[in-house]
Short mmCIF file of C-alpha atoms in Angstrom, two decimals:
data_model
loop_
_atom_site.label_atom_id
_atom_site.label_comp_id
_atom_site.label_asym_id
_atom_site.label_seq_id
_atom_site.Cartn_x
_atom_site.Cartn_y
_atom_site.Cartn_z
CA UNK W 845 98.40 87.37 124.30
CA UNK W 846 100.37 85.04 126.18
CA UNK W 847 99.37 81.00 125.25
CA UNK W 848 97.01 79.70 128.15
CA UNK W 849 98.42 76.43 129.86
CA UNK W 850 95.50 73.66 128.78
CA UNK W 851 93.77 73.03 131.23
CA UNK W 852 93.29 69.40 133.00
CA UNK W 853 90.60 67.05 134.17
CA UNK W 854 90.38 63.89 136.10
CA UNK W 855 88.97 61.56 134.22
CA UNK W 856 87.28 58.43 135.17
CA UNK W 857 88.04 56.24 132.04
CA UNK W 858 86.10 53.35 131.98
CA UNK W 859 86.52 50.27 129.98
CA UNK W 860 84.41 47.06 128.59
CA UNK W 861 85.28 44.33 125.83
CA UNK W 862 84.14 41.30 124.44
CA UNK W 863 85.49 38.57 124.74
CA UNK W 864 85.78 34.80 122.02
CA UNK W 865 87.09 31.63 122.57
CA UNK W 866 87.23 32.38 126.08
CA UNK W 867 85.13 30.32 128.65
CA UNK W 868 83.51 31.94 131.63
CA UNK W 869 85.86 32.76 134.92
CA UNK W 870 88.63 33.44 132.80
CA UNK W 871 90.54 35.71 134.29
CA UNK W 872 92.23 38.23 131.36
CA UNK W 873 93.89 41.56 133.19
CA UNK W 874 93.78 44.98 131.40
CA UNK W 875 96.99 47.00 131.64
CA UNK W 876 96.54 50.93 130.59
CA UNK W 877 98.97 53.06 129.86
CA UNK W 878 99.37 56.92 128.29
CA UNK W 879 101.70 59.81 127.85
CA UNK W 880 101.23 61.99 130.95
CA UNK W 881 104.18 64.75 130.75
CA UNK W 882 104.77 67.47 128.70
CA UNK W 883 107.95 68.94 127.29
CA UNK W 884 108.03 73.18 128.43
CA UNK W 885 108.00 74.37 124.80
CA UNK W 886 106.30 71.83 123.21
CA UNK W 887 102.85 70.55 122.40
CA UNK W 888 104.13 67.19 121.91
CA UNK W 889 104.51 64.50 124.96
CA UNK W 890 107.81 62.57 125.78
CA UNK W 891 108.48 58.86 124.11
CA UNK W 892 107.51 57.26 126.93
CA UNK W 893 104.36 55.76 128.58
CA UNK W 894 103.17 55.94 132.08
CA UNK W 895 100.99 52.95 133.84
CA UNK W 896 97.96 54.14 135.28
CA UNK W 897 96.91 50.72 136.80
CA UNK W 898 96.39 47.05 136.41
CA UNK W 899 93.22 45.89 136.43
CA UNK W 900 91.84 42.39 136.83
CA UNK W 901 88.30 40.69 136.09
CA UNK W 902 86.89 37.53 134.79
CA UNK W 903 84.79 36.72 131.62
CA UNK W 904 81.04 36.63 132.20
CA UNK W 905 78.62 35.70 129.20
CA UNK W 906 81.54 36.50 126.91
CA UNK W 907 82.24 40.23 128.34
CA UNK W 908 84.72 41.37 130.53
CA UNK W 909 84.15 44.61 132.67
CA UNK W 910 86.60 46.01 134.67
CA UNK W 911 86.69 49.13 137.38
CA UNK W 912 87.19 52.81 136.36
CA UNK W 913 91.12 54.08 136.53
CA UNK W 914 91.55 57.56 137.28
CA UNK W 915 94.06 59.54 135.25
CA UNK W 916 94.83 63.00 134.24
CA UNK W 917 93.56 64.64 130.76
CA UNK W 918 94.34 68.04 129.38
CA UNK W 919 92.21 69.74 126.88
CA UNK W 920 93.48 70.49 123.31
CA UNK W 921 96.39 68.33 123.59
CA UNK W 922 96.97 64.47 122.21
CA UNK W 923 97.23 61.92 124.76
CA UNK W 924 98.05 58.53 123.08
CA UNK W 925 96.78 55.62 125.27
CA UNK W 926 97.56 52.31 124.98
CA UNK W 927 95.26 48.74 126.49
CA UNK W 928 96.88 45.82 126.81
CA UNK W 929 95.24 42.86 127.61
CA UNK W 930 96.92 39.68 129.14
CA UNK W 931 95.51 35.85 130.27
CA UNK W 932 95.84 35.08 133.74
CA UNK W 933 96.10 31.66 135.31
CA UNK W 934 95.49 33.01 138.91
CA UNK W 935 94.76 36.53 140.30
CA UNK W 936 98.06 36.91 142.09
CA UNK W 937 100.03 36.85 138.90
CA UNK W 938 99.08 40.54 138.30
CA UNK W 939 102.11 41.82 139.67
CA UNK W 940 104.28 40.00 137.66
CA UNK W 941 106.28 41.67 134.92
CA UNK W 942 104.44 41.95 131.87
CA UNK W 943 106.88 40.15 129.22
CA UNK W 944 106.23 37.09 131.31
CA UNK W 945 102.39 36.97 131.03
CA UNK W 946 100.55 36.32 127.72
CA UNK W 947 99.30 39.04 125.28
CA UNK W 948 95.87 38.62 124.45
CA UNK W 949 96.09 41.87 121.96
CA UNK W 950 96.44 45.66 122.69
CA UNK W 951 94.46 48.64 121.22
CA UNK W 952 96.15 52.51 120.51
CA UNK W 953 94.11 55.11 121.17
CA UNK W 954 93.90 58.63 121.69
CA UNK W 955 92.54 59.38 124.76
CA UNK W 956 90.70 62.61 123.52
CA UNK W 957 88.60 59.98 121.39
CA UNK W 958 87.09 58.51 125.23
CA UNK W 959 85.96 62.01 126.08
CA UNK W 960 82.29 61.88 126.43
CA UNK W 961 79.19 62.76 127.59
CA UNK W 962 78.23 60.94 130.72
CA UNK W 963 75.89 58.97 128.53
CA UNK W 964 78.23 58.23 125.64
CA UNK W 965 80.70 55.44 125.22
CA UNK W 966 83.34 54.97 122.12
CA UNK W 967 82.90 51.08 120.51
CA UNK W 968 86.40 49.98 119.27
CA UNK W 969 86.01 46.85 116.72
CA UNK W 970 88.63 44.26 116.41
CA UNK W 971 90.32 44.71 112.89
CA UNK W 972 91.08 48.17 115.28
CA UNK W 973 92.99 45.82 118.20
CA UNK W 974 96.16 44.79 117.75
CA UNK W 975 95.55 40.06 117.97
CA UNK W 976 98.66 38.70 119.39
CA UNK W 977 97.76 34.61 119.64
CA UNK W 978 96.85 32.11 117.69
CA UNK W 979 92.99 31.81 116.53
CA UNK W 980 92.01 29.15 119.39
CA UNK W 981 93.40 31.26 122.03
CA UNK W 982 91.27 34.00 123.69
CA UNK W 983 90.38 37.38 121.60
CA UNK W 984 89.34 40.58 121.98
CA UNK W 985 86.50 40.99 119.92
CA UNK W 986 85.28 44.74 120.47
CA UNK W 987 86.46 47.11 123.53
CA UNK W 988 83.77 49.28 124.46
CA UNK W 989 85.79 52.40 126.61
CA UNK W 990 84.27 55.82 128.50
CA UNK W 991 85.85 59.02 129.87
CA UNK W 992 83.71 60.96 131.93
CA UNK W 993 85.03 63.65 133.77
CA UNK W 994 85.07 64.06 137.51
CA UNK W 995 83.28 67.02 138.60
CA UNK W 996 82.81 68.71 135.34
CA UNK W 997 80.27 70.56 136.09
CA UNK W 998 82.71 72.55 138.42
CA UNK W 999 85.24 73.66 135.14
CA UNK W 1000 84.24 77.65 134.51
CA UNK W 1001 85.25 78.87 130.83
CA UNK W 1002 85.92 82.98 131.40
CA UNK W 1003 86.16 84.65 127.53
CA UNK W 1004 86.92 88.21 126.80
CA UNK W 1005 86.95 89.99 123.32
CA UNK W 1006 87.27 93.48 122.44
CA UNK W 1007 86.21 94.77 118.61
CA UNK W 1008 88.87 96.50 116.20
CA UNK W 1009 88.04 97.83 112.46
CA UNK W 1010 83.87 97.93 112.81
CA UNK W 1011 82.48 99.71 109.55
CA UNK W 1012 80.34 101.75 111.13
CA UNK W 1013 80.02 102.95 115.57
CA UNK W 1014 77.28 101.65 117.57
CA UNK W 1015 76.78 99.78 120.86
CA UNK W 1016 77.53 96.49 119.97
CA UNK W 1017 75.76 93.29 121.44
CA UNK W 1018 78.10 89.57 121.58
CA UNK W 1019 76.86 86.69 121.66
CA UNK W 1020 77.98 82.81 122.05
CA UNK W 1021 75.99 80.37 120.24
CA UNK W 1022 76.48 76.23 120.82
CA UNK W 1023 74.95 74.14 117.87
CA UNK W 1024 72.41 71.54 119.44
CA UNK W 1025 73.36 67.98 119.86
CA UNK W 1026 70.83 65.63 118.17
CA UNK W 1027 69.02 64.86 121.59
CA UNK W 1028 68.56 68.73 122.28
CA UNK W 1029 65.46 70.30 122.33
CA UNK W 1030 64.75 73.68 120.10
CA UNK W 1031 63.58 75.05 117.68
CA UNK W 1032 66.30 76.12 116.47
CA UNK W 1033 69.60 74.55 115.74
CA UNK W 1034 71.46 76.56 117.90
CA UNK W 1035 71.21 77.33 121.43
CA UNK W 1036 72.48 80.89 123.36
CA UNK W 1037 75.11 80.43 126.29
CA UNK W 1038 75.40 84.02 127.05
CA UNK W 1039 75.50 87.51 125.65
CA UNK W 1040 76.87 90.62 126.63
CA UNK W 1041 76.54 94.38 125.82
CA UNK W 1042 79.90 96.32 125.03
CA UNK W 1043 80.85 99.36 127.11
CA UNK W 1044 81.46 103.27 126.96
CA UNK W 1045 78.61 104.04 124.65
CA UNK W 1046 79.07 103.87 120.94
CA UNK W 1047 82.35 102.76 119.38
CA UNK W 1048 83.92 101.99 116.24
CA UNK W 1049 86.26 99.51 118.58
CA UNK W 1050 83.57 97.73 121.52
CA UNK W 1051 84.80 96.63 124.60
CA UNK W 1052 82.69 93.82 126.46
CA UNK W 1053 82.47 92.04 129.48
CA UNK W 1054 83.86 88.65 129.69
CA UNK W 1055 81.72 85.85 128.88
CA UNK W 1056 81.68 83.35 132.08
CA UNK W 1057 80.12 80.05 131.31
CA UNK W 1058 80.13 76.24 132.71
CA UNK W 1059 82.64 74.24 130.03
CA UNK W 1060 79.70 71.59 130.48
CA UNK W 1061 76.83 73.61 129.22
CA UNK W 1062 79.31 75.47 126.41
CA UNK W 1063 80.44 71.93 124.69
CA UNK W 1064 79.75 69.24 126.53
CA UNK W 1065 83.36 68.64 126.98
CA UNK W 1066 83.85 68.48 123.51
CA UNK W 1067 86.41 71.41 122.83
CA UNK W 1068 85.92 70.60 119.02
CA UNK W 1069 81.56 71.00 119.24
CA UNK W 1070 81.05 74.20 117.03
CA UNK W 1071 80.50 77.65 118.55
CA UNK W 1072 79.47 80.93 116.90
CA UNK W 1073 79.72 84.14 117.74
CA UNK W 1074 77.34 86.86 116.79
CA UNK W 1075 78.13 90.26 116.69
CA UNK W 1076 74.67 92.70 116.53
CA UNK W 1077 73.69 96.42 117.05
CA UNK W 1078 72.14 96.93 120.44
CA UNK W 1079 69.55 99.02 119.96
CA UNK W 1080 67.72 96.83 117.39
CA UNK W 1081 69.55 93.26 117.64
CA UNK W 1082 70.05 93.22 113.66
CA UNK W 1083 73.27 90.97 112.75
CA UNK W 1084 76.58 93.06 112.08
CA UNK W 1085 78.31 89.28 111.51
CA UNK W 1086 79.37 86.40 112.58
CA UNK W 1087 82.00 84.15 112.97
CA UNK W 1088 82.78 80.23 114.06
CA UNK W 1089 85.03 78.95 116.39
CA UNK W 1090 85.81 76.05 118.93
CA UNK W 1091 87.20 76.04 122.32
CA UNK W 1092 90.24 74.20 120.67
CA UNK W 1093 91.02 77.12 118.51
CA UNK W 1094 91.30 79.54 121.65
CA UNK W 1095 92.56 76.83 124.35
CA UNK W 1096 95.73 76.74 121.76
CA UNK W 1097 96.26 80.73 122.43
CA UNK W 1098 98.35 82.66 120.41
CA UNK W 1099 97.16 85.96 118.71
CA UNK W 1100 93.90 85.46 118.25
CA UNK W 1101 91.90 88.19 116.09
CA UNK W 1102 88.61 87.09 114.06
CA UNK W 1103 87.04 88.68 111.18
CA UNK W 1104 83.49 88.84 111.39
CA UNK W 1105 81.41 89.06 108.26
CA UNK W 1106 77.93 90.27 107.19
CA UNK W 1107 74.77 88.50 105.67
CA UNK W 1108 76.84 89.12 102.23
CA UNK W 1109 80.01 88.28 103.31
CA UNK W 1110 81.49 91.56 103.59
CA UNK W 1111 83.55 92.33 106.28
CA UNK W 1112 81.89 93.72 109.18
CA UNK W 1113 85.16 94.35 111.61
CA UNK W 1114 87.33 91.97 113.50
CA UNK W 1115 87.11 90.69 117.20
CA UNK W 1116 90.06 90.23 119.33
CA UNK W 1117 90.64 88.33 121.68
CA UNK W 1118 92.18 89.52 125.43
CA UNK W 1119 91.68 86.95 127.91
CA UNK W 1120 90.26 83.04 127.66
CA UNK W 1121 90.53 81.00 130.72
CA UNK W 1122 89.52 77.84 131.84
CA UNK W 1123 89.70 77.01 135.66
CA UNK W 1124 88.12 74.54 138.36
CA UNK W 1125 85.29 75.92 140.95
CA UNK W 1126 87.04 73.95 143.55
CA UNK W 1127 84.46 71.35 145.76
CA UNK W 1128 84.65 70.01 148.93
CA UNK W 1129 86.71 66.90 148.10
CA UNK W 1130 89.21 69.43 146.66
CA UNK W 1131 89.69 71.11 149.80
CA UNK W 1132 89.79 68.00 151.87
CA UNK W 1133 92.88 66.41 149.13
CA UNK W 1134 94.60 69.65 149.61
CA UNK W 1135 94.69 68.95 153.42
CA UNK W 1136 92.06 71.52 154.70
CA UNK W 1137 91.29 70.99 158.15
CA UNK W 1138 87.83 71.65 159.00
CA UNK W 1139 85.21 71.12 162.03
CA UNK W 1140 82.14 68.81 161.37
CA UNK W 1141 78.48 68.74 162.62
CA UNK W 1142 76.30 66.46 162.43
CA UNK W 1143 72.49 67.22 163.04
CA UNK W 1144 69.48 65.59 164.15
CA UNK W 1145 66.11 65.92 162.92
CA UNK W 1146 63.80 65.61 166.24
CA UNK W 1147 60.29 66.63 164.20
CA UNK W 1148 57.12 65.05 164.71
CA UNK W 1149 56.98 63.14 161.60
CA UNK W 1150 59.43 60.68 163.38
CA UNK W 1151 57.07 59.65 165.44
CA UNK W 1152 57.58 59.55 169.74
CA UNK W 1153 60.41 57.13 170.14
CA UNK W 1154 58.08 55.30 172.46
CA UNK W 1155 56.13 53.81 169.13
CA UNK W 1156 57.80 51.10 167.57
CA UNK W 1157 56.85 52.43 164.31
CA UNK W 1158 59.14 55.34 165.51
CA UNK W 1159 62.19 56.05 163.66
CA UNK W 1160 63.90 57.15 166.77
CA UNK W 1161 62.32 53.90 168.75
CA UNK W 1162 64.10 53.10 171.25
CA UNK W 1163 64.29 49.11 171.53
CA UNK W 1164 67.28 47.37 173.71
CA UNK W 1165 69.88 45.42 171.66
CA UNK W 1166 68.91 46.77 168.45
CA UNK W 1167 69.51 49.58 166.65
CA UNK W 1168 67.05 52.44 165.41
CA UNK W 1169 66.84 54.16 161.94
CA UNK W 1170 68.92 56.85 163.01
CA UNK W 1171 71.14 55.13 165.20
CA UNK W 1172 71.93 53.35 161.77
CA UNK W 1173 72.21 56.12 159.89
CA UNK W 1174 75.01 58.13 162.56
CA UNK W 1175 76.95 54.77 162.47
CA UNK W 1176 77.17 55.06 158.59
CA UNK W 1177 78.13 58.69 158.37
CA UNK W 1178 80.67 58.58 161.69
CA UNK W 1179 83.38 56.11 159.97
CA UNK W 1180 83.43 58.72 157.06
CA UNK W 1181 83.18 62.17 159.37
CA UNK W 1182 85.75 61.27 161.58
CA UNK W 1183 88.01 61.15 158.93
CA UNK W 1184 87.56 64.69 157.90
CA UNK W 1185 87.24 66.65 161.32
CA UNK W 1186 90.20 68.17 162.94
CA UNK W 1187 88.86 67.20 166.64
CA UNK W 1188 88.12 63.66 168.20
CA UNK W 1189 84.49 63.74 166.36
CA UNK W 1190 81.83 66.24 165.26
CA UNK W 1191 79.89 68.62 167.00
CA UNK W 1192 76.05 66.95 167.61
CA UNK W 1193 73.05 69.58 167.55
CA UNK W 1194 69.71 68.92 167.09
CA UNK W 1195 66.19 70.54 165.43
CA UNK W 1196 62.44 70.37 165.50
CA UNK W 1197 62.28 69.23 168.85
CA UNK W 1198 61.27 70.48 172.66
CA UNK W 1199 63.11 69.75 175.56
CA UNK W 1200 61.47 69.48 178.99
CA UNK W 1201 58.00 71.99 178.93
CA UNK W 1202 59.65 74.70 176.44
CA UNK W 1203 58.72 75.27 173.42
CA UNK W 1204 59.47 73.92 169.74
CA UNK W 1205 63.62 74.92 169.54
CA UNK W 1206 65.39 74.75 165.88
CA UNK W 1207 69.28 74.58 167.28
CA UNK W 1208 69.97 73.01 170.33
CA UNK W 1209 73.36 71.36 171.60
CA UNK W 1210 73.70 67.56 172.22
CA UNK W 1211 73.75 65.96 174.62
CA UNK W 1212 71.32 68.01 176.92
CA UNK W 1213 72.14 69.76 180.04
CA UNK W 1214 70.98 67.39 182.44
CA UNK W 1215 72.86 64.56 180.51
CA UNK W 1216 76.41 66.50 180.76
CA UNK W 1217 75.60 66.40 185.21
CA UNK W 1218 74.47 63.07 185.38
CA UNK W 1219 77.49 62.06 182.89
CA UNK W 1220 80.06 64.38 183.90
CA UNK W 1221 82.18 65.73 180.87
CA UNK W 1222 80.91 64.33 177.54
CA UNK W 1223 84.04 64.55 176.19
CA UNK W 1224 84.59 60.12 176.28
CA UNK W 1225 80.68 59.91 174.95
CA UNK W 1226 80.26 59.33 171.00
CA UNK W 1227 77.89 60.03 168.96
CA UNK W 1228 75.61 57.48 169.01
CA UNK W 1229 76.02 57.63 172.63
CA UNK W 1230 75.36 61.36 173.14
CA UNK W 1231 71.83 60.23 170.95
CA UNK W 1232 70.91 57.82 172.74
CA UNK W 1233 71.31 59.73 176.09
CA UNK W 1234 69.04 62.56 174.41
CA UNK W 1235 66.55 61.26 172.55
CA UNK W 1236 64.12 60.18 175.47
CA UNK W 1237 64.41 63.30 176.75
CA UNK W 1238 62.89 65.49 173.92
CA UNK W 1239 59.64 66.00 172.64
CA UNK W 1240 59.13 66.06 169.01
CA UNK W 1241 57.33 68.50 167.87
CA UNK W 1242 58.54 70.88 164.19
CA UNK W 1243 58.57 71.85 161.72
CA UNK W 1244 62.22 71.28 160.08
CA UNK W 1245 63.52 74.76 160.43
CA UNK W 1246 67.62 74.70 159.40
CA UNK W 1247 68.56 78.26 158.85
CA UNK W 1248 68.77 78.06 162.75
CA UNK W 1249 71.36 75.62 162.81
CA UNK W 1250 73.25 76.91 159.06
CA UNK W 1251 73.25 80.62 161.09
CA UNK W 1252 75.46 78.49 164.05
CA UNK W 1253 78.05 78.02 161.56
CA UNK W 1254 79.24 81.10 159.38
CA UNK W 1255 81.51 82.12 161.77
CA UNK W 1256 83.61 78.79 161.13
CA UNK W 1257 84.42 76.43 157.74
CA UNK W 1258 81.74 73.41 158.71
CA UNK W 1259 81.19 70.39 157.25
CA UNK W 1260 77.16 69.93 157.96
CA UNK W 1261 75.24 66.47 158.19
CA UNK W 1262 71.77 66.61 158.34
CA UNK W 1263 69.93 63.41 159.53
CA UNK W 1264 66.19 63.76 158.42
CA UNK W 1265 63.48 61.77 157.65
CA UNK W 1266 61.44 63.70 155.04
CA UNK W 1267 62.66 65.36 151.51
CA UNK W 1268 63.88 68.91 152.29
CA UNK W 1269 64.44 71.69 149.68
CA UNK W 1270 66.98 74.12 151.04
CA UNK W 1271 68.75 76.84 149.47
CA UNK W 1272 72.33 77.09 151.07
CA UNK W 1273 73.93 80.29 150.13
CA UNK W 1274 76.95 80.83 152.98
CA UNK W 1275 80.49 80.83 151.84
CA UNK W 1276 81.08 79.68 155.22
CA UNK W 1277 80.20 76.50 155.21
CA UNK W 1278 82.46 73.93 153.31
CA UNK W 1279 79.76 71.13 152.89
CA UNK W 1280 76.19 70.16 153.13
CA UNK W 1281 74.91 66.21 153.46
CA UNK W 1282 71.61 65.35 154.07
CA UNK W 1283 71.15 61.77 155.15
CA UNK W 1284 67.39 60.41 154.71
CA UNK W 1285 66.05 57.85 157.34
CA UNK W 1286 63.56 55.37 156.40
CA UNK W 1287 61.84 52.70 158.47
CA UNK W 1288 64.23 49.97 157.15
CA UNK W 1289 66.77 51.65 155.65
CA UNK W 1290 69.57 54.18 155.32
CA UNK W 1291 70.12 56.01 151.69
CA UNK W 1292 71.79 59.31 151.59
CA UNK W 1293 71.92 62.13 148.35
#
């Protein structure tokens, strides 16, 4: 087998420290720095750092916090990293070159040690950071630093393992076992992520399926957090054997064959493994930073729960000079939409709502018919124009249907906005559609999930 390329993350490293002898508004500026190519043929980075950003805060109560830097990480590989910190007399002197500012101390680490959980942080003390002035001059008294992982959730782990040497033929049963964190629940200390049932009957050498799994739920992110496999007869789940591993051990490749062994020990056969992979479940944002071009929509929720537009409790009350709920909320989303739609702005429908004496509709185009003749072409009207003109116009009535407007767009990749006022659960199953937001309205305010 071939050695698998490691694979990468983004990671959003985060960083905190305490600070002595330093008075509040100080300004101290963290430089970070780590190895971020590879030799071909080599597991071991060049002798050279590369500066992932400068960044610049000011003591409060004797901390210092500064704002996440993004930066590459790949699994199973060192990745040195270095923090510098420096004393500032004013902001602009950030850009100037290092050897001119003043060290405050620096701190070596390896950046596989920052790798956490989303709620887990690494707590560096300062006989651990490198002091570089004189006792009465500022210090760094403990850095506090956090890697999370952007989009981890989205990393799928594929394994694949075939049997060799069994002592005796049977249909065989794998199984991949993670050992429970301390905050896990269970009653037992170890927790199933999948199991499979090998193929073609009964076999002295089983073939299974591959084992697909979330890298999140397998180890946290932790390619080091033990794993077991279990290796049991089919037909009455008693244990054949067992072995340990950790994703580190397979990331690393090579020709990988474990020996599995019984309640006494004995050997029980041997598992090979044929394929490991580890690969992103690209998002939306990955799309959109690979250039994607893509149309937008943006729709309106015209139910009765809004209230007519004629109360001023209404969210869609319409009051001159000042701006409604949802008028607020289409202003918010439109600076970010228009960014990522290939026309001069989205497509507006709308739901829930009845226009003239017809009935309750759940897709209807924006703005209405007898807007686009009194108007002319709506192709110089915005948005929030194109609402405005509408929204007098239509009875509200419901309920929120949107499989209406989702059916509208799996012929085309859409980016859908949903403007509603209530919590909706939807199930969104189309491979059509790129994206969905759905942007609550409340009475005084905008939030969107």
């Amino acid at each position: 087998m071939e050695k698998p390329t490691p694979p990468t993350a983004l990671l959003a490293l985060h960083v905190e420290c305490a600070v002595e002898n330093a008075e509040d508004g100080a300004i101290v500026m963290l430089v970070v720095k780590h190895y971020q190519h590879w030799s071909a043929d080599s597991d071991k980075a060049h002798a050279s750092h590369r500066e992932e950003g400068r960044l610049v805060s000011t003591v409060s109560n004797g901390k210092v916090k500064y704002s996440p830097v993004s930066m590459e990480f790949r699994f199973g590989r060192p990745q040195p990293l270095v923090c510098a910190w420096f004393s500032l007399t004013h902001e602009h002197e950030h850009g100037s070159p290092l050897s001119s500012l003043p060290l405050i101390g620096s701190l070596n680490i390896d950046l596989a040690q920052v790798m956490t959980t989303s709620t887990a942080s690494t707590t560096v003390p300062a006989n651990h950071i490198t002091k570089a002035r004189a006792a009465s001059d500022p210090l760094i008294a403990t850095a506090t630093l956090s890697g999370v992982e952007l989009n981890r959730n989205q990393r799928i782990v594929t394994l694949h393992f075939r049997g060799r040497h069994f002592v005796r033929k049977d249909t065989f049963r794998l199984s991949l076992f993670a050992k429970r964190l301390p905050q896990e629940r269970g009653n037992t200390p170890w927790r199933t992520i999948a199991a499979v049932v090998s193929e073609g009957g009964s076999s002295s050498r089983p073939l299974w399926p591959p084992i697909t799994a979330e890298l999140l739920s397998i180890c946290h992110n932790d390619i080091d957090h033990p794993l077991k496999l279990v290796v049991s007869h089919a037909s009455n789940r008693s244990i054949c054997g067992t072995v340990d591993i950790s994703l580190r051990s397979l990331i690393m490749g090579g020709d990988i064959r474990l020996s599995i062994a019984d309640s006494n020990g004995k050997f029980a056969g041997q598992l090979e493994q044929i394929f490991f992979e580890v690969v992103p479940q690209h998002g939306f944002l990955d799309f959109l930073c690979g250039g994607m071009d893509i149309d937008s929509m943006i729709a309106i929720d015209f139910t009765a729960s809004n209230k007519p537009c004629t109360d001023p409790k209404s969210l869609h009350a319409v009051e001159q000079g000042i701006d409604n709920s949802y008028e607020r909320a289409i202003n918010a989303i439109g600076d970010v939409l228009k960014y990522h739609h290939k026309g001069q702005q989205p497509k507006v429908l709308g739901f829930g709502g009845a226009i003239a004496e017809e009935r309750v509709t759940h897709c209807f185009d924006l703005p209405l018919k007898e807007v686009e003749e009194s108007q002319g072409e709506d192709d110089g009207m915005s948005v929030i124009d194109i609402y405005r003109s509408s929204v007098p116009r239509i009875r509200f009535a419901g309920p929120s249907v949107l499989s209406h407007i989702i059916d509208r767009c799996v012929v085309h990749l859409f980016n859908i906005c949903f403007v509603v006022s209530g919590v909706l659960m939807v199930k969104i199953e189309s491979r059509h559609i790129a994206n969905v937001i759905f942007v609550r309205v409340f009475l005084h305010h905008v939030s969107s999930r």
